Structures are given as C-alpha cells and as structure tokens.
mmCIF file of C-alpha atoms in Angstrom:
data_model
loop_
_atom_site.group_PDB
_atom_site.id
_atom_site.type_symbol
_atom_site.label_atom_id
_atom_site.label_comp_id
_atom_site.label_asym_id
_atom_site.label_seq_id
_atom_site.Cartn_x
_atom_site.Cartn_y
_atom_site.Cartn_z
ATOM 1 C CA MET U 746 9.286 -41.968 27.731
ATOM 2 C CA LYS U 747 5.855 -40.642 26.767
ATOM 3 C CA ILE U 748 6.632 -37.323 28.454
ATOM 4 C CA PHE U 749 9.912 -37.100 26.548
ATOM 5 C CA ASN U 750 8.215 -37.840 23.222
ATOM 6 C CA PHE U 751 5.548 -35.217 23.928
ATOM 7 C CA PHE U 752 8.211 -32.676 24.769
ATOM 8 C CA MET U 753 10.103 -33.388 21.531
ATOM 9 C CA LEU U 754 6.884 -33.122 19.507
ATOM 10 C CA MET U 755 6.050 -29.720 20.985
ATOM 11 C CA LEU U 756 9.603 -28.545 20.373
ATOM 12 C CA PHE U 757 9.376 -29.650 16.731
ATOM 13 C CA VAL U 758 6.082 -27.787 16.263
ATOM 14 C CA GLN U 759 7.506 -24.624 17.769
ATOM 15 C CA VAL U 760 10.641 -24.794 15.640
ATOM 16 C CA SER U 761 8.602 -25.447 12.486
ATOM 17 C CA PHE U 762 6.340 -22.489 13.229
ATOM 18 C CA ALA U 763 9.320 -20.263 13.908
ATOM 19 C CA GLN U 764 10.888 -21.247 10.600
ATOM 20 C CA LYS U 765 7.765 -20.191 8.716
ATOM 21 C CA THR U 766 7.485 -16.788 10.380
ATOM 22 C CA PHE U 767 8.834 -14.081 8.085
ATOM 23 C CA LEU U 768 10.589 -11.173 9.734
ATOM 24 C CA PHE U 769 11.014 -7.911 7.859
ATOM 25 C CA PRO U 770 14.396 -6.235 8.169
ATOM 26 C CA LYS U 771 14.597 -2.843 9.774
ATOM 27 C CA VAL U 772 15.961 -0.559 7.085
ATOM 28 C CA LYS U 773 18.894 1.687 7.899
ATOM 29 C CA SER U 774 18.020 4.965 9.573
ATOM 30 C CA SER U 775 20.497 6.987 7.528
ATOM 31 C CA GLY U 776 22.857 6.712 4.583
ATOM 32 C CA SER U 777 24.463 8.575 1.724
ATOM 33 C CA SER U 778 22.699 6.780 -1.134
ATOM 34 C CA VAL U 779 19.804 4.461 -1.928
ATOM 35 C CA GLU U 780 22.283 1.698 -2.684
ATOM 36 C CA GLN U 781 23.800 2.037 0.786
ATOM 37 C CA LEU U 782 20.344 2.029 2.400
ATOM 38 C CA THR U 783 19.142 -1.131 0.630
ATOM 39 C CA PRO U 784 18.847 -4.111 3.024
ATOM 40 C CA ASN U 785 20.794 -7.286 2.272
ATOM 41 C CA ASN U 786 18.891 -9.773 0.081
ATOM 42 C CA TRP U 787 16.482 -7.050 -1.069
ATOM 43 C CA THR U 788 16.276 -5.240 -4.425
ATOM 44 C CA VAL U 789 15.116 -1.730 -5.324
ATOM 45 C CA ILE U 790 12.211 -2.074 -7.781
ATOM 46 C CA GLU U 791 10.887 1.516 -7.790
ATOM 47 C CA THR U 792 12.193 4.879 -6.646
ATOM 48 C CA THR U 793 11.109 8.506 -6.968
ATOM 49 C CA SER U 794 12.525 11.807 -5.735
ATOM 50 C CA GLY U 795 11.152 15.229 -4.895
ATOM 51 C CA ASP U 796 10.545 17.589 -1.996
ATOM 52 C CA LEU U 797 8.267 15.981 0.604
ATOM 53 C CA ASN U 798 8.837 18.089 3.714
ATOM 54 C CA GLY U 799 9.029 21.597 2.261
ATOM 55 C CA ASP U 800 12.732 22.256 2.770
ATOM 56 C CA GLY U 801 13.570 22.532 -0.916
ATOM 57 C CA SER U 802 15.657 19.345 -1.051
ATOM 58 C CA ASP U 803 14.889 16.263 -3.108
ATOM 59 C CA ASP U 804 13.750 13.533 -0.734
ATOM 60 C CA VAL U 805 13.342 9.970 -1.938
ATOM 61 C CA ALA U 806 10.768 7.182 -1.677
ATOM 62 C CA VAL U 807 11.893 3.630 -2.391
ATOM 63 C CA ILE U 808 10.134 0.313 -2.835
ATOM 64 C CA TYR U 809 12.238 -2.707 -1.918
ATOM 65 C CA GLU U 810 11.351 -6.275 -2.860
ATOM 66 C CA SER U 811 12.747 -9.349 -1.145
ATOM 67 C CA ASP U 812 14.954 -11.598 -3.246
ATOM 68 C CA LYS U 813 13.281 -14.610 -1.660
ATOM 69 C CA ILE U 814 9.748 -15.985 -1.961
ATOM 70 C CA THR U 815 7.964 -16.612 1.330
ATOM 71 C CA ASP U 816 4.507 -17.067 2.883
ATOM 72 C CA GLU U 817 2.703 -13.905 3.933
ATOM 73 C CA ALA U 818 -0.606 -13.343 5.723
ATOM 74 C CA ARG U 819 -2.286 -10.441 3.953
ATOM 75 C CA THR U 820 -5.317 -8.388 4.937
ATOM 76 C CA TYR U 821 -8.408 -8.414 2.724
ATOM 77 C CA GLY U 822 -11.859 -7.034 3.414
ATOM 78 C CA ASP U 823 -11.135 -5.050 6.563
ATOM 79 C CA ASN U 824 -8.286 -3.239 8.256
ATOM 80 C CA ASN U 825 -7.629 -5.742 11.038
ATOM 81 C CA SER U 826 -7.783 -9.382 9.947
ATOM 82 C CA GLU U 827 -4.943 -11.237 8.249
ATOM 83 C CA ILE U 828 -7.000 -13.853 6.489
ATOM 84 C CA ILE U 829 -5.256 -14.695 3.205
ATOM 85 C CA LYS U 830 -1.964 -16.572 3.029
ATOM 86 C CA GLU U 831 0.002 -15.808 -0.115
ATOM 87 C CA THR U 832 3.339 -17.127 -1.350
ATOM 88 C CA GLN U 833 5.251 -14.258 -2.919
ATOM 89 C CA LYS U 834 8.080 -11.769 -2.487
ATOM 90 C CA PRO U 835 7.378 -9.248 0.322
ATOM 91 C CA ARG U 836 7.806 -5.539 -0.342
ATOM 92 C CA ILE U 837 8.799 -2.532 1.759
ATOM 93 C CA LEU U 838 8.062 1.159 1.253
ATOM 94 C CA ALA U 839 10.733 3.409 2.754
ATOM 95 C CA ILE U 840 10.664 7.215 2.681
ATOM 96 C CA TYR U 841 13.819 9.223 3.349
ATOM 97 C CA PHE U 842 14.324 12.943 3.890
ATOM 98 C CA LYS U 843 17.458 14.490 2.455
ATOM 99 C CA ASP U 844 19.704 16.353 4.901
ATOM 100 C CA LYS U 845 20.531 19.735 3.385
ATOM 101 C CA VAL U 846 23.776 19.969 5.362
ATOM 102 C CA THR U 847 25.301 16.520 4.797
ATOM 103 C CA GLY U 848 23.541 15.584 1.569
ATOM 104 C CA GLY U 849 22.674 12.192 3.057
ATOM 105 C CA TYR U 850 19.294 10.624 3.768
ATOM 106 C CA ARG U 851 17.487 9.902 7.025
ATOM 107 C CA LEU U 852 14.556 7.544 7.363
ATOM 108 C CA SER U 853 11.124 9.104 7.827
ATOM 109 C CA THR U 854 9.019 5.939 7.759
ATOM 110 C CA GLN U 855 9.136 2.251 6.859
ATOM 111 C CA ASN U 856 5.939 0.450 5.830
ATOM 112 C CA ASN U 857 5.859 -3.313 5.292
ATOM 113 C CA ASP U 858 2.195 -3.738 4.337
ATOM 114 C CA PHE U 859 0.812 -1.049 2.045
ATOM 115 C CA ILE U 860 2.585 -1.828 -1.226
ATOM 116 C CA LEU U 861 0.786 -4.555 -3.167
ATOM 117 C CA ARG U 862 2.883 -7.587 -4.105
ATOM 118 C CA SER U 863 3.530 -8.867 -7.630
ATOM 119 C CA GLU U 864 0.951 -11.661 -7.257
ATOM 120 C CA GLU U 865 -1.904 -9.401 -6.114
ATOM 121 C CA GLY U 866 -2.911 -7.946 -9.478
ATOM 122 C CA GLY U 867 -4.869 -10.844 -10.922
ATOM 123 C CA LYS U 868 -4.475 -11.692 -14.609
ATOM 124 C CA LEU U 869 -2.915 -8.302 -15.370
ATOM 125 C CA GLY U 870 0.154 -9.276 -13.374
ATOM 126 C CA ASP U 871 2.113 -6.999 -11.062
ATOM 127 C CA PRO U 872 -0.340 -4.324 -9.782
ATOM 128 C CA LEU U 873 2.331 -1.738 -8.951
ATOM 129 C CA ASN U 874 1.684 0.924 -11.569
ATOM 130 C CA GLN U 875 3.286 4.156 -10.416
ATOM 131 C CA ILE U 876 5.048 5.902 -7.561
ATOM 132 C CA GLY U 877 5.713 9.624 -7.723
ATOM 133 C CA ILE U 878 6.211 12.865 -5.823
ATOM 134 C CA LYS U 879 4.397 16.087 -6.710
ATOM 135 C CA ASP U 880 3.399 19.170 -4.701
ATOM 136 C CA GLN U 881 5.109 17.719 -1.604
ATOM 137 C CA GLN U 882 2.889 14.644 -1.750
ATOM 138 C CA LEU U 883 3.602 10.971 -2.377
ATOM 139 C CA TYR U 884 1.478 9.267 -5.052
ATOM 140 C CA LEU U 885 0.964 5.499 -5.181
ATOM 141 C CA ARG U 886 -0.975 3.853 -8.014
ATOM 142 C CA PHE U 887 -2.063 0.224 -8.474
ATOM 143 C CA GLN U 888 -4.101 -1.673 -11.077
ATOM 144 C CA GLY U 889 -5.304 -5.210 -11.675
ATOM 145 C CA GLY U 890 -8.144 -7.540 -12.572
ATOM 146 C CA ALA U 891 -9.146 -9.325 -15.766
ATOM 147 C CA GLU U 892 -12.255 -8.448 -17.822
ATOM 148 C CA TRP U 893 -13.382 -6.395 -14.831
ATOM 149 C CA ARG U 894 -10.452 -4.185 -13.918
ATOM 150 C CA TRP U 895 -9.616 -1.868 -11.064
ATOM 151 C CA GLU U 896 -7.327 1.082 -10.568
ATOM 152 C CA MET U 897 -6.482 2.441 -7.122
ATOM 153 C CA GLY U 898 -4.621 5.637 -6.310
ATOM 154 C CA TYR U 899 -3.538 7.057 -2.954
ATOM 155 C CA THR U 900 -1.914 10.361 -2.027
ATOM 156 C CA PHE U 901 -0.052 10.837 1.246
ATOM 157 C CA LYS U 902 1.348 14.029 2.732
ATOM 158 C CA PHE U 903 3.775 14.556 5.608
ATOM 159 C CA GLU U 904 2.127 16.813 8.196
ATOM 160 C CA ASN U 905 2.471 17.104 11.967
ATOM 161 C CA LYS U 906 5.260 14.507 11.958
ATOM 162 C CA ASP U 907 3.160 11.792 10.311
ATOM 163 C CA TRP U 908 2.039 10.578 6.873
ATOM 164 C CA PHE U 909 -1.656 11.289 6.253
ATOM 165 C CA LEU U 910 -3.875 10.078 3.418
ATOM 166 C CA THR U 911 -5.130 13.258 1.728
ATOM 167 C CA SER U 912 -6.935 11.880 -1.331
ATOM 168 C CA ALA U 913 -7.686 8.650 -3.180
ATOM 169 C CA ILE U 914 -9.297 7.355 -6.345
ATOM 170 C CA ASN U 915 -10.966 4.012 -7.052
ATOM 171 C CA LEU U 916 -11.941 3.104 -10.623
ATOM 172 C CA TYR U 917 -13.753 -0.179 -11.369
ATOM 173 C CA PHE U 918 -14.625 -0.913 -14.991
ATOM 174 C CA ASN U 919 -15.364 -3.580 -17.595
ATOM 175 C CA GLN U 920 -12.674 -3.671 -20.248
ATOM 176 C CA ASN U 921 -15.092 -4.820 -22.971
ATOM 177 C CA THR U 922 -18.282 -2.869 -22.311
ATOM 178 C CA GLY U 923 -16.777 0.187 -20.615
ATOM 179 C CA ASP U 924 -19.259 0.056 -17.712
ATOM 180 C CA MET U 925 -17.601 1.818 -14.797
ATOM 181 C CA THR U 926 -17.828 3.276 -11.336
ATOM 182 C CA GLU U 927 -15.266 5.862 -10.277
ATOM 183 C CA ARG U 928 -14.957 7.290 -6.776
ATOM 184 C CA VAL U 929 -12.691 10.216 -5.951
ATOM 185 C CA TYR U 930 -12.086 10.916 -2.264
ATOM 186 C CA ASP U 931 -10.928 14.266 -0.873
ATOM 187 C CA PHE U 932 -10.153 13.713 2.789
ATOM 188 C CA LYS U 933 -9.191 17.321 3.417
ATOM 189 C CA THR U 934 -12.587 18.701 2.417
ATOM 190 C CA ARG U 935 -14.450 15.492 3.369
ATOM 191 C CA GLU U 936 -16.020 15.138 -0.070
ATOM 192 C CA LEU U 937 -16.716 12.069 -2.197
ATOM 193 C CA PHE U 938 -17.293 12.433 -5.947
ATOM 194 C CA THR U 939 -18.839 9.422 -7.697
ATOM 195 C CA THR U 940 -19.165 8.871 -11.447
ATOM 196 C CA VAL U 941 -21.253 5.964 -12.760
ATOM 197 C CA GLY U 942 -21.567 5.251 -16.453
ATOM 198 C CA ASN U 943 -19.329 4.268 -19.325
ATOM 199 C CA LEU U 944 -15.582 4.664 -19.592
ATOM 200 C CA HIS U 945 -15.725 5.103 -23.372
ATOM 201 C CA ARG U 946 -18.546 7.710 -23.400
ATOM 202 C CA ARG U 947 -17.797 9.880 -20.395
ATOM 203 C CA ASP U 948 -19.459 13.043 -21.705
ATOM 204 C CA VAL U 949 -22.872 11.607 -22.574
ATOM 205 C CA ALA U 950 -23.377 8.446 -20.563
ATOM 206 C CA ASN U 951 -22.103 9.283 -17.094
ATOM 207 C CA ARG U 952 -23.908 10.394 -13.975
ATOM 208 C CA LYS U 953 -21.914 12.381 -11.435
ATOM 209 C CA THR U 954 -22.813 12.932 -7.784
ATOM 210 C CA SER U 955 -21.113 14.353 -4.719
ATOM 211 C CA GLU U 956 -21.675 13.758 -1.037
ATOM 212 C CA VAL U 957 -20.176 14.348 2.380
ATOM 213 C CA LEU U 958 -17.467 11.874 3.286
ATOM 214 C CA TYR U 959 -17.853 10.587 6.842
ATOM 215 C CA PHE U 960 -14.896 9.243 8.816
ATOM 216 C CA SER U 961 -13.611 9.719 12.348
ATOM 217 C CA GLN U 962 -10.043 10.802 11.603
ATOM 218 C CA LEU U 963 -7.521 10.966 8.794
ATOM 219 C CA ARG U 964 -5.806 7.672 8.055
ATOM 220 C CA THR U 965 -2.037 7.245 8.074
ATOM 221 C CA PHE U 966 0.295 4.487 6.939
ATOM 222 C CA LYS U 967 -0.054 3.078 10.469
ATOM 223 C CA THR U 968 -3.854 3.048 10.523
ATOM 224 C CA PHE U 969 -4.551 2.195 6.872
ATOM 225 C CA LYS U 970 -2.966 -1.193 6.417
ATOM 226 C CA LYS U 971 -3.192 -1.726 2.662
ATOM 227 C CA PRO U 972 -5.368 -1.193 -0.425
ATOM 228 C CA TRP U 973 -8.846 -2.774 -0.224
ATOM 229 C CA ALA U 974 -8.582 -2.932 3.581
ATOM 230 C CA TRP U 975 -10.697 0.100 4.586
ATOM 231 C CA GLU U 976 -14.461 -0.345 4.411
ATOM 232 C CA ILE U 977 -15.076 3.357 4.117
ATOM 233 C CA MET U 978 -18.820 2.867 3.490
ATOM 234 C CA PRO U 979 -21.025 -0.256 3.653
ATOM 235 C CA ASN U 980 -19.698 -2.662 1.010
ATOM 236 C CA VAL U 981 -17.339 -0.020 -0.393
ATOM 237 C CA TYR U 982 -13.657 -0.738 0.126
ATOM 238 C CA LEU U 983 -10.800 1.630 -0.506
#
C-alpha cells in the first residue's frame, strides 16, 4: 500500500509539473499572409515590412503575443540563467522573407525570448516601443523604469544565413534631474561611444569618450537571449 501511495504521489508531481510547463508553438514555415501565419490563440501586436535580404521585396517581421497568461522563467543578469519567474503573456518574434515568385512568405527565424513582455517595463508599462526595418536591418526598441528610466535599442542584420547584432544603444537617465549615461555600440567596427552628463543640457554638460569594444564573436538571436542578459563589460549589461 505504501509503495502504491508513493507511486501515485510521484505521478501527481510529474503531472503537475507538466501542466505548468509552457510550450511555445512552432510558427508556420510559409504562408500567403500574416493572418494565415498567426498561430492559434496568439495575436499580432506589432508588424513592420521592408527589404531584409537584399532582393528588393518587402519582407515582414511580426511580434505575436499569447492570448493566455502563463508562468515564464526569464533570464536576468547573464545570458544563461533563468532565474526570475514571471506571470505574463509570452511573446514571439518571427521574421519572414517574401518570395518574389509566389508573393508568399517563408520563415527565416522564430525567437521566443528576445522580445520583452508587457510586464517587464516597470512603472512605465509595456516596454515594447518600436519595431522597424531600414537599410536592410531590423530595429527593436524598448523602454521602461520609473524616475530612473532606460531605453534599449538593438539592430540586427541578416548575413551569412544568420541574424547578427550589428549595433545597440543603452540610455539610462533620471527623468527629473536629467542625469544620464548613454552607450552606443558599433559591433562592426568594435567601437563603444559613451556619453555621461545631462539629458537636458547635452551641448554643455556632457563628456564623450570612445574605446575599443572587446568581444569574442558577433552575437545572434541564438546567442543573445534577451535585453539585459549580456554582461558586455564588468557590471555593464546590454
């Protein structure tokens, strides 16, 4: 009897754990429209179009949000550990290339981690600020905070069959005093430009410096999990 009870207890624990594990859908690999490509029980919250692979056709990047709230383990502080559990609606970034012959779309990449969720912006609310395509590059912008606010921007480009981070910007400032630190990263030239001073008096109060940016290799959507997860320098997170 004791063995049976133990077995039932372990089965209950396993079933309970399985019920709490969220599984992202695999988005469709091809389709004729964004509506057709949208997974069931998910909603399109942002979309942008433009040429991303240099063939002259308007490709499309889409952000989907789940219709259901669930528990997620999210990375903070480094690129490996999932250490914060949040209850929110998961999001997916999907990038599609347009087929010049058929006029339909084919999936280039699906990313389930990089897009910040609606609850990750602090008192300012939803941190998703902008998504756009320009000069064959994908731009993602986020913002959040309270009195001390932050703005993060990332630019990705499709090269050698992968999506590489080419540049980024990190602005941290006090809404009341204007005290700020801004870092602009150019990963192509390996340069970091830092401005420290005041947001309201940029011309007279700011000190600008530049330095060599050290990293082993360019990050991609696969190797850069999400904003704030890359400690690019000691105590500096991107």
